Amino acid sequence: TVTGVQTCALPILRAELLPDDRERVRAALGDDAAAGRLVPFVISTEARAADGHVIRADGWRLEQYQRNPVVLWSHDRSAPRLGDSVVEVRDGVLRAVFSPLPREVSELAYSLGEVAATRGHAASVGFGIVEATPASAEVRAEIPWALDITAAELDEWSLVNIGADPLALTARADGVRLRKDVERLLDDPTTPLA
């Protein structure tokens, strides 16, 4: 099993609305988006993901995404978007504030926004690699294609059932269980979360 989980506790516990989030959404997406439900996510951490890659937080390039800040379902670029978001690197993670489309526009988007807000949800990033180096020999012994990505361009991010980055989540309603999961993961990164 590949290890390499880094700075796990803070990213998950910071998947919450911050005081300036609603104003950031208003400035980037407009009054209607800021007036509706906003769902905070950590969409990328420096944890080694299931595909073997690590994306360094300070290497995210967000300009392209900010021109078309869509949130998709499971990276399906042919389906209508679920909503929009604002993204930023903060506290060593890539975080997003998701503004789902209203119910009258898309029942699916609205429902998924409600699920994410009340029960938690996984996120996954779609990106292009700009700069990378092979992962350590120890990691590549188990995952030969693993990379340490030092620069990546965010294309989109998606709500997914199961993401590659086990820490890319919105906060779950049961914060006590969440803290226990984080503590177990920090103690032994190979232990599956319950």
Steps between C-alpha positions, in 0.01 A plus 500: 500500500631843409531746785582867495198667653606847603332770710171312511318640801471865404376458142201286593406706802518820293230391256272767643377838388745771591392858581606640161360217284156649422656829390756315284215309333304823448801670338580204272159348421242769575227575753278203411776248564594667829137505617453122461650204683878501510686176567870511596735229379863405522550384141871412508753432773862396497401146595616231260187415303379159387658557157837543674536871431555788739414853387682773690256764625724790404521366143134548410435732206141623522468767230345273235248356745399844623391594147249210499457391864274197450436208732416174323368159598773237480706691240225464238574792268204413276239539776364832628694647787385468860597854589796732532766565760776725614834335574812599688808351657475559872665328796689260273196361315295587195156593629180591319167650588234329289185685397256236369246595237160576653226236506295674229797474261622150583344259747812279483742785571283628785468150650872430478569837662266404785669162542845662502390761754322267739678164469835582344635405162825419323664725243743434217707738290544493123835654411787522258852429619734792441807380695568170676773264611479126561401407854757341729633155413313357800166632371574401138576144614125466561365759255750534212323801341476706823599864467572789732324779314650841571280699260151417372229693320149450639251427220198408708403325817222254558280354764571128498395196697859399571792730434867418445606737781350351817509838671323701227164538671243736634440480874274216607215573735650264760812696589592264785529206258697722263754584769535130589558417132772765479668378818499139373635608162781699662589207725500250212449632145431146373189459716179540298254757625174364642 
